[in-house]
mmCIF file of N, CA, C and O in Angstrom:
data_model
loop_
_atom_site.group_PDB
_atom_site.id
_atom_site.type_symbol
_atom_site.label_atom_id
_atom_site.label_comp_id
_atom_site.label_asym_id
_atom_site.label_seq_id
_atom_site.Cartn_x
_atom_site.Cartn_y
_atom_site.Cartn_z
ATOM 1 N N UNK U 4 -66.942 -12.999 -208.868
ATOM 2 C CA UNK U 4 -65.381 -13.398 -207.809
ATOM 3 C C UNK U 4 -65.373 -12.554 -206.635
ATOM 4 O O UNK U 4 -66.035 -11.501 -206.486
ATOM 5 N N UNK U 5 -65.575 -13.547 -205.200
ATOM 6 C CA UNK U 5 -65.558 -12.714 -204.145
ATOM 7 C C UNK U 5 -64.299 -12.261 -203.729
ATOM 8 O O UNK U 5 -64.153 -13.327 -203.382
ATOM 9 N N UNK U 6 -63.664 -11.026 -203.391
ATOM 10 C CA UNK U 6 -62.446 -10.825 -202.683
ATOM 11 C C UNK U 6 -62.662 -10.511 -201.198
ATOM 12 O O UNK U 6 -63.874 -9.866 -201.329
ATOM 13 N N UNK U 7 -62.013 -11.252 -199.860
ATOM 14 C CA UNK U 7 -62.773 -10.696 -199.024
ATOM 15 C C UNK U 7 -61.654 -8.803 -198.590
ATOM 16 O O UNK U 7 -60.949 -9.028 -199.256
ATOM 17 N N UNK U 8 -62.930 -7.859 -198.119
ATOM 18 C CA UNK U 8 -61.628 -6.416 -197.668
ATOM 19 C C UNK U 8 -60.582 -6.665 -196.759
ATOM 20 O O UNK U 8 -60.459 -7.507 -195.584
ATOM 21 N N UNK U 9 -59.625 -5.885 -197.265
ATOM 22 C CA UNK U 9 -58.674 -6.078 -196.028
ATOM 23 C C UNK U 9 -58.452 -6.145 -195.080
ATOM 24 O O UNK U 9 -57.712 -7.116 -194.051
ATOM 25 N N UNK U 10 -60.072 -6.202 -193.706
ATOM 26 C CA UNK U 10 -60.297 -5.345 -193.020
ATOM 27 C C UNK U 10 -60.765 -7.342 -192.621
ATOM 28 O O UNK U 10 -60.704 -7.492 -190.802
ATOM 29 N N UNK U 11 -60.625 -7.812 -193.487
ATOM 30 C CA UNK U 11 -61.205 -9.475 -193.395
ATOM 31 C C UNK U 11 -59.697 -10.217 -193.302
ATOM 32 O O UNK U 11 -60.258 -11.424 -192.066
ATOM 33 N N UNK U 12 -58.766 -9.596 -192.888
ATOM 34 C CA UNK U 12 -57.768 -10.559 -193.053
ATOM 35 C C UNK U 12 -56.948 -10.048 -191.668
ATOM 36 O O UNK U 12 -57.184 -8.835 -191.244
ATOM 37 N N UNK U 13 -56.294 -10.928 -191.127
ATOM 38 C CA UNK U 13 -55.985 -11.082 -189.812
ATOM 39 C C UNK U 13 -54.160 -10.443 -190.115
ATOM 40 O O UNK U 13 -53.609 -9.894 -191.061
ATOM 41 N N UNK U 14 -54.563 -8.599 -189.158
ATOM 42 C CA UNK U 14 -53.663 -8.092 -188.755
ATOM 43 C C UNK U 14 -51.769 -9.212 -189.059
ATOM 44 O O UNK U 14 -51.077 -8.600 -189.472
ATOM 45 N N UNK U 15 -51.663 -10.510 -188.709
ATOM 46 C CA UNK U 15 -50.846 -11.125 -188.935
ATOM 47 C C UNK U 15 -49.958 -11.276 -190.044
ATOM 48 O O UNK U 15 -49.232 -11.240 -190.979
ATOM 49 N N UNK U 16 -51.360 -12.183 -191.135
ATOM 50 C CA UNK U 16 -51.230 -11.642 -192.783
ATOM 51 C C UNK U 16 -50.468 -10.760 -192.694
ATOM 52 O O UNK U 16 -49.904 -10.335 -193.939
ATOM 53 N N UNK U 17 -51.039 -9.369 -192.578
ATOM 54 C CA UNK U 17 -50.464 -8.343 -193.394
ATOM 55 C C UNK U 17 -49.129 -7.425 -193.392
ATOM 56 O O UNK U 17 -47.826 -7.344 -193.309
ATOM 57 N N UNK U 18 -48.715 -8.630 -191.164
ATOM 58 C CA UNK U 18 -47.678 -7.934 -191.250
ATOM 59 C C UNK U 18 -46.264 -8.895 -191.863
ATOM 60 O O UNK U 18 -45.590 -8.208 -192.326
ATOM 61 N N UNK U 19 -46.816 -10.078 -192.361
ATOM 62 C CA UNK U 19 -46.269 -10.803 -192.854
ATOM 63 C C UNK U 19 -45.908 -10.423 -194.398
ATOM 64 O O UNK U 19 -44.786 -10.575 -194.744
ATOM 65 N N UNK U 20 -46.607 -9.870 -195.022
ATOM 66 C CA UNK U 20 -46.696 -9.251 -196.489
ATOM 67 C C UNK U 20 -45.649 -8.493 -196.121
ATOM 68 O O UNK U 20 -45.388 -8.151 -197.236
ATOM 69 N N UNK U 21 -46.261 -7.122 -194.665
ATOM 70 C CA UNK U 21 -44.556 -6.085 -195.100
ATOM 71 C C UNK U 21 -43.400 -6.495 -195.317
ATOM 72 O O UNK U 21 -42.662 -5.789 -196.355
ATOM 73 N N UNK U 22 -42.816 -7.513 -194.487
ATOM 74 C CA UNK U 22 -41.790 -8.497 -194.149
ATOM 75 C C UNK U 22 -41.679 -8.501 -195.084
ATOM 76 O O UNK U 22 -40.433 -8.388 -196.269
ATOM 77 N N UNK U 23 -42.482 -9.311 -196.752
ATOM 78 C CA UNK U 23 -42.361 -10.526 -197.150
ATOM 79 C C UNK U 23 -41.771 -9.203 -198.422
ATOM 80 O O UNK U 23 -41.128 -9.331 -199.212
ATOM 81 N N UNK U 24 -42.451 -7.864 -198.545
ATOM 82 C CA UNK U 24 -42.396 -7.212 -199.372
ATOM 83 C C UNK U 24 -41.276 -6.455 -199.192
ATOM 84 O O UNK U 24 -39.902 -6.056 -200.313
ATOM 85 N N UNK U 25 -40.510 -6.119 -198.138
ATOM 86 C CA UNK U 25 -39.106 -5.761 -197.860
ATOM 87 C C UNK U 25 -38.096 -6.918 -198.291
ATOM 88 O O UNK U 25 -36.888 -6.146 -198.423
ATOM 89 N N UNK U 26 -38.362 -8.171 -197.855
ATOM 90 C CA UNK U 26 -37.393 -9.008 -198.446
ATOM 91 C C UNK U 26 -37.072 -9.245 -199.876
ATOM 92 O O UNK U 26 -35.834 -10.877 -200.414
ATOM 93 N N UNK U 27 -38.247 -8.992 -200.443
ATOM 94 C CA UNK U 27 -38.083 -9.108 -202.230
ATOM 95 C C UNK U 27 -36.385 -8.952 -202.881
ATOM 96 O O UNK U 27 -36.505 -9.750 -203.808
ATOM 97 N N UNK U 28 -35.844 -8.036 -202.955
ATOM 98 C CA UNK U 28 -35.137 -7.879 -203.626
ATOM 99 C C UNK U 28 -33.904 -9.195 -203.668
ATOM 100 O O UNK U 28 -33.553 -9.551 -204.375
ATOM 101 N N UNK U 29 -34.049 -10.213 -202.447
ATOM 102 C CA UNK U 29 -33.202 -11.448 -202.544
ATOM 103 C C UNK U 29 -33.743 -12.647 -202.917
ATOM 104 O O UNK U 29 -35.002 -12.533 -203.036
ATOM 105 N N UNK U 30 -32.667 -12.802 -204.578
ATOM 106 C CA UNK U 30 -33.367 -13.571 -205.344
ATOM 107 C C UNK U 30 -33.783 -14.869 -204.458
ATOM 108 O O UNK U 30 -35.112 -15.065 -205.264
ATOM 109 N N UNK U 31 -33.521 -15.772 -203.758
ATOM 110 C CA UNK U 31 -34.021 -16.704 -203.168
ATOM 111 C C UNK U 31 -34.592 -16.763 -202.090
ATOM 112 O O UNK U 31 -36.026 -17.965 -202.611
ATOM 113 N N UNK U 32 -35.050 -15.592 -201.473
ATOM 114 C CA UNK U 32 -36.040 -15.417 -200.935
ATOM 115 C C UNK U 32 -37.796 -15.441 -201.101
ATOM 116 O O UNK U 32 -38.392 -15.663 -201.242
ATOM 117 N N UNK U 33 -36.880 -14.280 -202.416
ATOM 118 C CA UNK U 33 -38.385 -14.662 -203.079
ATOM 119 C C UNK U 33 -39.263 -15.870 -204.278
ATOM 120 O O UNK U 33 -40.386 -15.613 -203.986
ATOM 121 N N UNK U 34 -38.899 -16.130 -204.776
ATOM 122 C CA UNK U 34 -39.166 -17.969 -204.684
ATOM 123 C C UNK U 34 -40.374 -18.239 -203.375
ATOM 124 O O UNK U 34 -41.061 -18.158 -203.680
ATOM 125 N N UNK U 35 -39.439 -17.431 -202.542
ATOM 126 C CA UNK U 35 -40.202 -18.781 -201.368
ATOM 127 C C UNK U 35 -41.507 -18.354 -201.180
ATOM 128 O O UNK U 35 -42.577 -18.171 -200.558
ATOM 129 N N UNK U 36 -41.446 -16.521 -200.774
ATOM 130 C CA UNK U 36 -42.190 -15.524 -200.597
ATOM 131 C C UNK U 36 -43.738 -15.655 -201.767
ATOM 132 O O UNK U 36 -44.662 -15.609 -201.052
ATOM 133 N N UNK U 37 -43.216 -16.149 -203.054
ATOM 134 C CA UNK U 37 -43.948 -16.359 -204.669
ATOM 135 C C UNK U 37 -44.459 -17.287 -203.861
ATOM 136 O O UNK U 37 -45.467 -17.645 -203.848
ATOM 137 N N UNK U 38 -44.060 -18.703 -203.748
ATOM 138 C CA UNK U 38 -45.286 -20.156 -203.104
ATOM 139 C C UNK U 38 -45.462 -19.971 -201.969
ATOM 140 O O UNK U 38 -47.269 -19.474 -201.766
ATOM 141 N N UNK U 39 -45.358 -18.448 -200.914
ATOM 142 C CA UNK U 39 -46.042 -18.927 -199.630
ATOM 143 C C UNK U 39 -47.381 -17.997 -200.100
ATOM 144 O O UNK U 39 -48.816 -17.724 -199.625
ATOM 145 N N UNK U 40 -47.058 -16.635 -201.022
ATOM 146 C CA UNK U 40 -47.655 -15.705 -201.781
ATOM 147 C C UNK U 40 -49.640 -16.233 -201.882
ATOM 148 O O UNK U 40 -50.501 -16.054 -201.929
ATOM 149 N N UNK U 41 -48.670 -17.316 -202.815
ATOM 150 C CA UNK U 41 -50.104 -18.030 -204.044
ATOM 151 C C UNK U 41 -50.442 -19.494 -203.149
ATOM 152 O O UNK U 41 -51.639 -19.258 -203.742
ATOM 153 N N UNK U 42 -50.213 -19.896 -201.939
ATOM 154 C CA UNK U 42 -51.179 -21.063 -201.424
ATOM 155 C C UNK U 42 -52.004 -19.802 -200.363
ATOM 156 O O UNK U 42 -53.174 -19.851 -200.333
ATOM 157 N N UNK U 43 -51.663 -18.775 -199.985
ATOM 158 C CA UNK U 43 -52.835 -17.789 -199.180
ATOM 159 C C UNK U 43 -53.533 -17.664 -199.949
ATOM 160 O O UNK U 43 -54.732 -17.812 -199.290
ATOM 161 N N UNK U 44 -53.649 -16.660 -201.093
ATOM 162 C CA UNK U 44 -54.760 -16.948 -202.368
ATOM 163 C C UNK U 44 -55.163 -17.978 -202.728
ATOM 164 O O UNK U 44 -56.469 -17.042 -202.627
ATOM 165 N N UNK U 45 -54.523 -18.690 -202.584
ATOM 166 C CA UNK U 45 -55.955 -19.763 -202.776
ATOM 167 C C UNK U 45 -56.415 -20.060 -202.086
ATOM 168 O O UNK U 45 -57.257 -21.013 -201.911
ATOM 169 N N UNK U 46 -56.289 -20.337 -200.536
ATOM 170 C CA UNK U 46 -56.659 -20.436 -199.018
ATOM 171 C C UNK U 46 -58.120 -19.193 -199.699
ATOM 172 O O UNK U 46 -59.496 -19.551 -198.825
ATOM 173 N N UNK U 47 -58.067 -18.421 -200.098
ATOM 174 C CA UNK U 47 -58.662 -17.429 -199.914
ATOM 175 C C UNK U 47 -59.661 -17.336 -201.360
ATOM 176 O O UNK U 47 -61.199 -16.578 -201.495
ATOM 177 N N UNK U 48 -59.681 -17.598 -202.588
ATOM 178 C CA UNK U 48 -60.624 -18.551 -203.496
ATOM 179 C C UNK U 48 -61.537 -19.437 -203.335
ATOM 180 O O UNK U 48 -61.462 -19.699 -202.860
ATOM 181 N N UNK U 49 -62.834 -18.491 -204.238
ATOM 182 C CA UNK U 49 -63.806 -19.222 -204.303
ATOM 183 C C UNK U 49 -63.580 -21.104 -204.733
ATOM 184 O O UNK U 49 -62.540 -21.632 -206.033
ATOM 185 N N UNK U 50 -63.893 -22.056 -204.475
ATOM 186 C CA UNK U 50 -63.615 -23.404 -204.872
ATOM 187 C C UNK U 50 -63.937 -23.511 -206.414
ATOM 188 O O UNK U 50 -64.616 -23.451 -206.920
ATOM 189 N N UNK U 51 -62.922 -24.196 -207.046
ATOM 190 C CA UNK U 51 -62.849 -24.990 -208.393
ATOM 191 C C UNK U 51 -62.390 -23.639 -208.905
ATOM 192 O O UNK U 51 -62.593 -23.998 -210.181
ATOM 193 N N UNK U 52 -62.166 -22.431 -208.319
ATOM 194 C CA UNK U 52 -61.661 -20.904 -209.213
ATOM 195 C C UNK U 52 -60.180 -21.298 -209.450
ATOM 196 O O UNK U 52 -59.118 -22.045 -208.315
ATOM 197 N N UNK U 53 -59.570 -20.598 -210.995
ATOM 198 C CA UNK U 53 -57.966 -20.766 -210.191
ATOM 199 C C UNK U 53 -57.609 -19.955 -211.194
ATOM 200 O O UNK U 53 -58.413 -18.612 -211.456
ATOM 201 N N UNK U 54 -55.736 -19.607 -210.792
ATOM 202 C CA UNK U 54 -55.498 -18.128 -211.706
ATOM 203 C C UNK U 54 -55.686 -17.983 -212.547
ATOM 204 O O UNK U 54 -55.228 -16.557 -213.057
ATOM 205 N N UNK U 55 -55.699 -18.814 -213.848
ATOM 206 C CA UNK U 55 -55.125 -18.213 -214.676
ATOM 207 C C UNK U 55 -56.794 -18.816 -215.814
ATOM 208 O O UNK U 55 -57.358 -18.401 -216.987
#
């Protein structure tokens, strides 16, 4: 499995991640953050690979 180094991600991704972590204590926003993070991870995974 190939994982992109942190430097390969655009600064917007890091800023959004930081904002999401600050908002994570809110139960409603937590679900949205989890879904968004899953989609972001899927974009960077090799084709045919799954989480589990």
